[in-house]
XYZ file of N, CA and C in Angstrom:
396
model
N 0.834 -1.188 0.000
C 0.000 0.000 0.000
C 0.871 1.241 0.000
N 0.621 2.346 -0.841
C 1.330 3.458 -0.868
C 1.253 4.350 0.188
N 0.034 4.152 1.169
C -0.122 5.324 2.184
C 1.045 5.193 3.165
N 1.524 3.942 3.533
C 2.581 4.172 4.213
C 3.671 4.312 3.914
N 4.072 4.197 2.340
C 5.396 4.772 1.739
C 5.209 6.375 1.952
N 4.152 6.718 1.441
C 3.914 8.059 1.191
C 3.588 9.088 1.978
N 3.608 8.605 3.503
C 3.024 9.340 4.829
C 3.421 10.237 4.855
N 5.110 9.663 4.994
C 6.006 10.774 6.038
C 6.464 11.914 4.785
N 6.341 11.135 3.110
C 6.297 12.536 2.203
C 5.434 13.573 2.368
N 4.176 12.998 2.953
C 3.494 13.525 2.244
C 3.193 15.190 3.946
N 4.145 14.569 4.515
C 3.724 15.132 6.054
C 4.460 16.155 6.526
N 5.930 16.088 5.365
C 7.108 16.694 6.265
C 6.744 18.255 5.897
N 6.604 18.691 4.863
C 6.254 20.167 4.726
C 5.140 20.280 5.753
N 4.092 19.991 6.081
C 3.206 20.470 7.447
C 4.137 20.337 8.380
N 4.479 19.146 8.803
C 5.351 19.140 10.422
C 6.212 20.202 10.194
N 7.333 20.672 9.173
C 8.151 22.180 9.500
C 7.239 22.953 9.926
N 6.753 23.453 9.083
C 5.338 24.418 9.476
C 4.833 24.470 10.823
N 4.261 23.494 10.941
C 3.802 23.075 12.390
C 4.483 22.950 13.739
N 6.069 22.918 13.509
C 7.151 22.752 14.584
C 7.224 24.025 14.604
N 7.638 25.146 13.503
C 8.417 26.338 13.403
C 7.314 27.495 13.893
N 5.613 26.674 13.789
C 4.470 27.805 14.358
C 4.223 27.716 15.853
N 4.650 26.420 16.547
C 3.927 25.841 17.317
C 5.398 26.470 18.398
N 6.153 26.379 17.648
C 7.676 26.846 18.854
C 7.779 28.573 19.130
N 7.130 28.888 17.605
C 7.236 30.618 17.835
C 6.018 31.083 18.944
N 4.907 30.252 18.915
C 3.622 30.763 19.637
C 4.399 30.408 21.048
N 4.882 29.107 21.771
C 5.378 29.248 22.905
C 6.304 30.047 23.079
N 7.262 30.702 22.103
C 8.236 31.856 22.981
C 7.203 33.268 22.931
N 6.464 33.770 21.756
C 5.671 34.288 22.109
C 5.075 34.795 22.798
N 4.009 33.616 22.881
C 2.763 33.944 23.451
C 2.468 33.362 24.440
N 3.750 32.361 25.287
C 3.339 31.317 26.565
C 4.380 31.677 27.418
N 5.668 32.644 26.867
C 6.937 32.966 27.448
C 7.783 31.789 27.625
N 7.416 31.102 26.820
C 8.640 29.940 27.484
C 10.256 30.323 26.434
N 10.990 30.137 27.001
C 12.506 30.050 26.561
C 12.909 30.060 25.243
N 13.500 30.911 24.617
C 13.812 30.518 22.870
C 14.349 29.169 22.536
N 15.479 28.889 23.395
C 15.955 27.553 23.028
C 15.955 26.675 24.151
N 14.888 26.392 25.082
C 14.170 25.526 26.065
C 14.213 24.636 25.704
N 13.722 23.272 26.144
C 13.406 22.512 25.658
C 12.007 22.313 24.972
N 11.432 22.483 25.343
C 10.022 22.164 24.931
C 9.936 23.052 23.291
N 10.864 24.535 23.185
C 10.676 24.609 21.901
C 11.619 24.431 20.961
N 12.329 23.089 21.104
C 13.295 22.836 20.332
C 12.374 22.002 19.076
N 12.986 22.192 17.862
C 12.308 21.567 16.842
C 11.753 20.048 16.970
N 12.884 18.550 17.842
C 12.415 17.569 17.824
C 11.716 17.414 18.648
N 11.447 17.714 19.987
C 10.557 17.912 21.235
C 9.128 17.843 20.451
N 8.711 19.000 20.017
C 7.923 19.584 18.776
C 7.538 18.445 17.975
N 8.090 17.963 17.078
C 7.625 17.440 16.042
C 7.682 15.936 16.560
N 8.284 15.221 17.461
C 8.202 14.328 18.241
C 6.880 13.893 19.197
N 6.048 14.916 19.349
C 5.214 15.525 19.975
C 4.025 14.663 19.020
N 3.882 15.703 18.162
C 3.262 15.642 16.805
C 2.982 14.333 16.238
N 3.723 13.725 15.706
C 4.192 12.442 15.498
C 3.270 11.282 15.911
N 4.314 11.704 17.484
C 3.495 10.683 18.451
C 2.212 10.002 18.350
N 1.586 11.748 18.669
C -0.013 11.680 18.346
C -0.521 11.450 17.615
N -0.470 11.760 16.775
C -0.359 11.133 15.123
C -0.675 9.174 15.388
N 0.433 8.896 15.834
C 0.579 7.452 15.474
C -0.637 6.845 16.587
N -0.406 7.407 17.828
C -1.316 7.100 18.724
C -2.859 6.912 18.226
N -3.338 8.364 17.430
C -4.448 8.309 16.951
C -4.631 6.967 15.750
N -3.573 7.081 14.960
C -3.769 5.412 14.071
C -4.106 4.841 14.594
N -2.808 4.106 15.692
C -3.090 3.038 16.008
C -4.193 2.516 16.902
N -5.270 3.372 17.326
C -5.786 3.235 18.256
C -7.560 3.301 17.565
N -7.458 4.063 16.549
C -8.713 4.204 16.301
C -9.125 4.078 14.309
N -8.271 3.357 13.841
C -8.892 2.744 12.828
C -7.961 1.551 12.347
N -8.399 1.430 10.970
C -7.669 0.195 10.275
C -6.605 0.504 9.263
N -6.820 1.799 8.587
C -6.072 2.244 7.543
C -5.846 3.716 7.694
N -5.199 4.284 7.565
C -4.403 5.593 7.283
C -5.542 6.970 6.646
N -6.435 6.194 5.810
C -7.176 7.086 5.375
C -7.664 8.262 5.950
N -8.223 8.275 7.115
C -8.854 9.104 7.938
C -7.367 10.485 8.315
N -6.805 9.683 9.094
C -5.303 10.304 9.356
C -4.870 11.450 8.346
N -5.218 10.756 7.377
C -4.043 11.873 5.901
C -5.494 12.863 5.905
N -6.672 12.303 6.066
C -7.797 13.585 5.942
C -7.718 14.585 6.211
N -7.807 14.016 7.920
C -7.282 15.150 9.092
C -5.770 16.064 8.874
N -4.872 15.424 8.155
C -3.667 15.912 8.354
C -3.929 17.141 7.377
N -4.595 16.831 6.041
C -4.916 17.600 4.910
C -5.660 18.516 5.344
N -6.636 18.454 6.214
C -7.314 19.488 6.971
C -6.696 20.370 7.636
N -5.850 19.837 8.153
C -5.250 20.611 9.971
C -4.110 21.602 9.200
N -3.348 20.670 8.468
C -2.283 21.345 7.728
C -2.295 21.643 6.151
N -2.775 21.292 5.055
C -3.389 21.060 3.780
C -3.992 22.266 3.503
N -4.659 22.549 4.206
C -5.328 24.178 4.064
C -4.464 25.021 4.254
N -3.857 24.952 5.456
C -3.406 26.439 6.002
C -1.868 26.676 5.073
N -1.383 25.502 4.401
C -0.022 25.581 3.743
C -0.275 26.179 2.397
N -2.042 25.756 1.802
C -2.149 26.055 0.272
C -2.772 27.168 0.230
N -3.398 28.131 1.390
C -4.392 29.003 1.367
C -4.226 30.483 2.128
N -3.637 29.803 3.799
C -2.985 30.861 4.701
C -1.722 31.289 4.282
N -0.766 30.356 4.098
C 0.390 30.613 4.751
C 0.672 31.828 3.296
N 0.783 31.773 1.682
C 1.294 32.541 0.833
C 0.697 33.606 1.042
N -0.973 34.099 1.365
C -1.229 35.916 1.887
C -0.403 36.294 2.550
N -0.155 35.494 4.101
C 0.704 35.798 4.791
C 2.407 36.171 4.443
N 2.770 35.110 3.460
C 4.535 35.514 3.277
C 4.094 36.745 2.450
N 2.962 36.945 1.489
C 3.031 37.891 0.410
C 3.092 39.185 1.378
N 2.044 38.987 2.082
C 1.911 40.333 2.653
C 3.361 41.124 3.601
N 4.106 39.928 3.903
C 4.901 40.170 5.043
C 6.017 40.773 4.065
N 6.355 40.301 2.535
C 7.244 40.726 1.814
C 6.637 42.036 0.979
N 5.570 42.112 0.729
C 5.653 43.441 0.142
C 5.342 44.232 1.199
N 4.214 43.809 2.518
C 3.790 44.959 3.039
C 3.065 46.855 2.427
N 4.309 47.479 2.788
C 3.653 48.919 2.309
C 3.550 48.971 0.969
N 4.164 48.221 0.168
C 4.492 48.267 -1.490
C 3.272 47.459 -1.609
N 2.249 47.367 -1.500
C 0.982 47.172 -1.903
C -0.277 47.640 -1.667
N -0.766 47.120 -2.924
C -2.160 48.284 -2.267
C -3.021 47.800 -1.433
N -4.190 48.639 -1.341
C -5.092 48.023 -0.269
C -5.853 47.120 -0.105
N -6.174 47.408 -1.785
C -6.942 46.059 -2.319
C -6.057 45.055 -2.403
N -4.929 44.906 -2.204
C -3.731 43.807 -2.465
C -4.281 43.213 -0.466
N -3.699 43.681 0.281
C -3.800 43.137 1.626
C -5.456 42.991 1.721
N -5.823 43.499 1.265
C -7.767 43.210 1.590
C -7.830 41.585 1.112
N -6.868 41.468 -0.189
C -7.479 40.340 -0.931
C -7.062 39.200 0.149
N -5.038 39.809 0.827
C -4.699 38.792 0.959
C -5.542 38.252 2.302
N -6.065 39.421 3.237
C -7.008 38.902 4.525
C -7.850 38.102 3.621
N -8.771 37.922 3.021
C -10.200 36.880 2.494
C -9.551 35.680 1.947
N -8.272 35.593 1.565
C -8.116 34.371 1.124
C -7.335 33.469 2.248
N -6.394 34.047 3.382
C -6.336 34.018 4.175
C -7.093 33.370 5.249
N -8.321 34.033 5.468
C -9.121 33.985 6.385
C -10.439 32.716 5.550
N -10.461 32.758 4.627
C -11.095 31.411 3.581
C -10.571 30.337 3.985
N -9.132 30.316 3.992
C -8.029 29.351 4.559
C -8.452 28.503 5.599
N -8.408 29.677 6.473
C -8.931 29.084 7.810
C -10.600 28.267 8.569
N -11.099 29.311 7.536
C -12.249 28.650 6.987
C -12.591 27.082 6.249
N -11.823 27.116 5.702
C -11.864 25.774 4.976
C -11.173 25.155 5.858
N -10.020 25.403 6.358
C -9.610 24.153 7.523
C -10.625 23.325 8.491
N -10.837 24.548 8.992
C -12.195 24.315 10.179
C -13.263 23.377 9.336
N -14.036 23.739 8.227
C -14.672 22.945 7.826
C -14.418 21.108 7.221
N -13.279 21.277 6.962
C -12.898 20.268 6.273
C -12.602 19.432 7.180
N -11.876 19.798 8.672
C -11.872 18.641 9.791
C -13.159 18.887 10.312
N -13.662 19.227 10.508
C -14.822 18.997 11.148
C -15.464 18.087 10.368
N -15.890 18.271 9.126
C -16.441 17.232 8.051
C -15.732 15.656 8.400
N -14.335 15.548 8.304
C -13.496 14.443 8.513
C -13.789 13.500 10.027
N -14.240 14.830 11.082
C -14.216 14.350 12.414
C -15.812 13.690 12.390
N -16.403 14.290 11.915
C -17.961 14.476 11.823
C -18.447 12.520 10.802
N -17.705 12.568 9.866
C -17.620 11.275 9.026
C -16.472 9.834 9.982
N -16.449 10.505 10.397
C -15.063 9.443 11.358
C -15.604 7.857 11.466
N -16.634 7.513 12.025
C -16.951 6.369 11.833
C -17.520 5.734 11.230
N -17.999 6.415 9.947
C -18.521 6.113 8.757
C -18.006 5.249 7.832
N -18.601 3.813 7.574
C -18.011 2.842 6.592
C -17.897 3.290 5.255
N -16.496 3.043 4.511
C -16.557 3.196 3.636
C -16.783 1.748 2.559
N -17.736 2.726 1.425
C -18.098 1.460 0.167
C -17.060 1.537 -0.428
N -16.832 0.198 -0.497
C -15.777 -0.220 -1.548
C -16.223 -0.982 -2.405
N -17.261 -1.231 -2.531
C -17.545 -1.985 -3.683
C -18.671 -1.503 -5.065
């Protein structure tokens, strides 16, 4: 089966993402230590992981659900949030208004669609799938 060749491809661009957001919000916004432990990159993504596998192994048969959620949680916010955000952060004042207006709605769509799309995933969770 390809899902488990293809997991950890298909995962590692979210987990950076997800280590490098999840470490800036604790020095941030929780005060913990720049280079602490808890926000060191493997701590982090070790973290992640974990849970990850925990949730497999514990609550289905196949991967499917997993890559849903992952596509949800992270899938959105990499194809939708994150480029308003670098755009805006690199041009900033060198754009217009309607430029940052656009990039908030597509942005904020982003987030929108995340939310919906796990929820849909969480919401279908024990739902058999037809295979035939």
């Amino acid at each position: 089966r390809t899902e488990e060749m293809t997991f950890p491809l298909q995962n590692f661009p979210a987990l950076e993402i997800a280590t490098k957001s999840i470490s800036f919000t604790l020095v941030e916004n929780l005060g913990f230590k720049k280079n602490g432990f808890f926000t060191k990159r493997y701590v982090i993504s070790s973290v992640l992981v974990l849970s990850l596998a925990i949730v497999a192994a514990t609550t289905m048969d196949s991967l499917d659900k997993v890559v849903s959620l992952m596509g949800a949680l992270l899938g959105c916010p990499i194809a939708f949030v994150v480029p308003p955000i670098i755009h805006t952060k690199l041009c900033g004042d060198g754009s217009s208004r309607l430029r940052l207006i656009c990039n908030k709605i597509v942005a904020t769509a982003g987030v929108l669609a995340m939310v919906l799309a796990s929820i849909a995933t969480v919401v279908n969770w024990d739902k058999k799938e037809d295979t035939g």
